[in-house]
mmCIF file of C-alpha atoms in Angstrom:
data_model
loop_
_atom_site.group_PDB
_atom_site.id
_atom_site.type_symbol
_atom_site.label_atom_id
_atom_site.label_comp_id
_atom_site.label_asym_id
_atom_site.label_seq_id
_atom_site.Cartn_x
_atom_site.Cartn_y
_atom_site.Cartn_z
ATOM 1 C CA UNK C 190 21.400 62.356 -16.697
ATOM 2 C CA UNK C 191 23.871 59.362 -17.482
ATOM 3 C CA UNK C 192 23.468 56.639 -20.732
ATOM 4 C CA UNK C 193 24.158 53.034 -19.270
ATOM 5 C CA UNK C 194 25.459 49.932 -22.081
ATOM 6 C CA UNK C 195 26.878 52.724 -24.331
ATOM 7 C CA UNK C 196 28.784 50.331 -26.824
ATOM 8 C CA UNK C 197 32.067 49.358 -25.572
ATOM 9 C CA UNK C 198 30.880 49.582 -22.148
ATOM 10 C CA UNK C 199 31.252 46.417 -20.057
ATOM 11 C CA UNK C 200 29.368 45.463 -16.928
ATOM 12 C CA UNK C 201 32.713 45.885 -14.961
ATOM 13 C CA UNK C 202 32.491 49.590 -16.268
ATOM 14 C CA UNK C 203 28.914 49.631 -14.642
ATOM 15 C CA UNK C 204 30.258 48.550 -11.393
ATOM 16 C CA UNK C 205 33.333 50.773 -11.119
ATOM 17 C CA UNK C 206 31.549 53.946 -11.695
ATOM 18 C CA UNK C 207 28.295 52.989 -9.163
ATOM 19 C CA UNK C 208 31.437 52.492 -6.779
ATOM 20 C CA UNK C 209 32.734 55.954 -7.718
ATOM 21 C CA UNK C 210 28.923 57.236 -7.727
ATOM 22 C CA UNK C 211 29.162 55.780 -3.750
ATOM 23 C CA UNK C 212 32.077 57.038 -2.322
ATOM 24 C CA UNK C 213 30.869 60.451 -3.816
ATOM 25 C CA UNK C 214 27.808 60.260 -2.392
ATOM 26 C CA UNK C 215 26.253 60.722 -5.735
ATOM 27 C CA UNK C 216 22.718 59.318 -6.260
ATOM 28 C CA UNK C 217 21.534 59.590 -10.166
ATOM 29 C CA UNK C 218 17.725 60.704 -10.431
ATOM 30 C CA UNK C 219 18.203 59.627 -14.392
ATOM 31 C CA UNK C 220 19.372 56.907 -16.493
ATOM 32 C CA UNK C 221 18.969 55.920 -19.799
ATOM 33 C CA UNK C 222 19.639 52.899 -21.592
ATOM 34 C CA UNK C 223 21.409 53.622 -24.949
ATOM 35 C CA UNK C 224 19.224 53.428 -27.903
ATOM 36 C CA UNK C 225 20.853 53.932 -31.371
ATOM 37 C CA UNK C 226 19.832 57.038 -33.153
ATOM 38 C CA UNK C 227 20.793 57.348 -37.151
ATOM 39 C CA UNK C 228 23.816 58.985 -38.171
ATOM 40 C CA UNK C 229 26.508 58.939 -34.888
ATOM 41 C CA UNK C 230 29.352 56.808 -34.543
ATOM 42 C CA UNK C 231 27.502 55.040 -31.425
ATOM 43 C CA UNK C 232 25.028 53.854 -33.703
ATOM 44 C CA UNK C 233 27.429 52.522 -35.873
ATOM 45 C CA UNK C 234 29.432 51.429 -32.732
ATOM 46 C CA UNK C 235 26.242 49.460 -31.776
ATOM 47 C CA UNK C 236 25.008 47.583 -34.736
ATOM 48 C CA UNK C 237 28.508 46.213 -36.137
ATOM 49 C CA UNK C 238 30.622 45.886 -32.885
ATOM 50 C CA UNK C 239 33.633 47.352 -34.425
ATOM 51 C CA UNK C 240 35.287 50.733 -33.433
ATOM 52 C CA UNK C 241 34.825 52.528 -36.392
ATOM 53 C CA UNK C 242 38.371 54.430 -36.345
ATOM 54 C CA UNK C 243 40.159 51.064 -35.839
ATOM 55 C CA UNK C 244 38.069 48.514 -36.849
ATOM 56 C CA UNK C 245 38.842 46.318 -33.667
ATOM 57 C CA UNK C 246 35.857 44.456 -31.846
ATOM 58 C CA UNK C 247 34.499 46.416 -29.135
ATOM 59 C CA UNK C 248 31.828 45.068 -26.550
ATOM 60 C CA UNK C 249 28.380 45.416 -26.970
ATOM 61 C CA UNK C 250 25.848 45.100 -24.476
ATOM 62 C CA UNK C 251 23.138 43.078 -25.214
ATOM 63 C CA UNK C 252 19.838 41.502 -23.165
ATOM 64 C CA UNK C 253 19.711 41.047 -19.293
ATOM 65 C CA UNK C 254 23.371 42.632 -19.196
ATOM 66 C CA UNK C 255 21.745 46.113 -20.457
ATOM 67 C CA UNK C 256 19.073 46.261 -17.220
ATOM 68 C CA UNK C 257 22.395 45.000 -15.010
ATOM 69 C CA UNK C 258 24.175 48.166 -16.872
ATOM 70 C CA UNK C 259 21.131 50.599 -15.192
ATOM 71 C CA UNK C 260 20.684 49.120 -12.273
ATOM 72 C CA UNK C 261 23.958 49.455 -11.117
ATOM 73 C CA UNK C 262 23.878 53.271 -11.682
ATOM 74 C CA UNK C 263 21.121 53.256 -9.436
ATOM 75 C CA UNK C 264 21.633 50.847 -7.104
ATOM 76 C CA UNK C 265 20.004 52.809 -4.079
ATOM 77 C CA UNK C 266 16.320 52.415 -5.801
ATOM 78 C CA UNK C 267 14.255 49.216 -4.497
ATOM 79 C CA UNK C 268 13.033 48.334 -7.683
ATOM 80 C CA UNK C 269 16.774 47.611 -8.806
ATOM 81 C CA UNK C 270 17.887 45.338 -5.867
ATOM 82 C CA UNK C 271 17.043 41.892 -7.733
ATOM 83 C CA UNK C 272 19.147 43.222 -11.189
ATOM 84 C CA UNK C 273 22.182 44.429 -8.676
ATOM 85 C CA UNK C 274 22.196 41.585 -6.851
ATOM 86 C CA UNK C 275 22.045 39.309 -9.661
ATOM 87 C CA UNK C 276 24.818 41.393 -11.866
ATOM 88 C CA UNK C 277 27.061 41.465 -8.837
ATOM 89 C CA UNK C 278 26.697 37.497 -8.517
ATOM 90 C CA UNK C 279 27.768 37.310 -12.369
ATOM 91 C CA UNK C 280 30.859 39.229 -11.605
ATOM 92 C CA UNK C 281 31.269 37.371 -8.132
ATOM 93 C CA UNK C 282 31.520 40.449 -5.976
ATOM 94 C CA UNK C 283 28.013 39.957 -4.013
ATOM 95 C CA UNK C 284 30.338 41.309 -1.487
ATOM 96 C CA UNK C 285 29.357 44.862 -2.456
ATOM 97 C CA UNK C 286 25.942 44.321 -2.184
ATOM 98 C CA UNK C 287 24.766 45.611 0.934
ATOM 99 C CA UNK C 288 27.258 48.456 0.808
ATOM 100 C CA UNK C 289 25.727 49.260 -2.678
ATOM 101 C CA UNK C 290 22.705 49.281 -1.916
ATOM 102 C CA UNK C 291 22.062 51.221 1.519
#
């Protein structure tokens, strides 16, 4: 069970580990979006964009880039093609799209 667009996690984060998930021939039955729940860090993470502990600006996934986030930890499921293609075009490796997704 893995949480995709945890705060601070970019879309190139996304992409490295569904490369790891590939060359370990590891294919994820479940994934979760983050949702903020009251009372952790995350949540606080989440709604100010600051790390907490040093107060810097951390990245926040927001909109189309969360569903690019998921579908890149499953790219191996048909109904995710069209969000992995179009999240590997925004970080201009379409290159890895056939070997992601076969």
């Amino acid at each position: 069970y893995f949480i995709s667009s945890h705060p601070g996690s970019t879309l190139e984060d996304a992409l490295e580990l569904s490369l790891y998930l590939k060359k370990n021939n590891i294919k994820l039955e479940q994934v979760q979006n983050f949702t903020p729940t009251p009372m952790t860090v995350a949540t606080t993470m989440y709604y100010t964009g600051l790390d907490p502990f040093t107060k810097k600006p951390i990245h926040i996934p927001k909109g189309e880039e969360r569903a690019f986030q998921k579908a890149l930890l499953q790219p191996h499921l048909e109904k995710n093609f069209r969000q992995v293609a179009k999240a590997l075009k925004l970080l201009n490796r379409s290159d890895l799209l056939k070997p992601l997704t076969k």
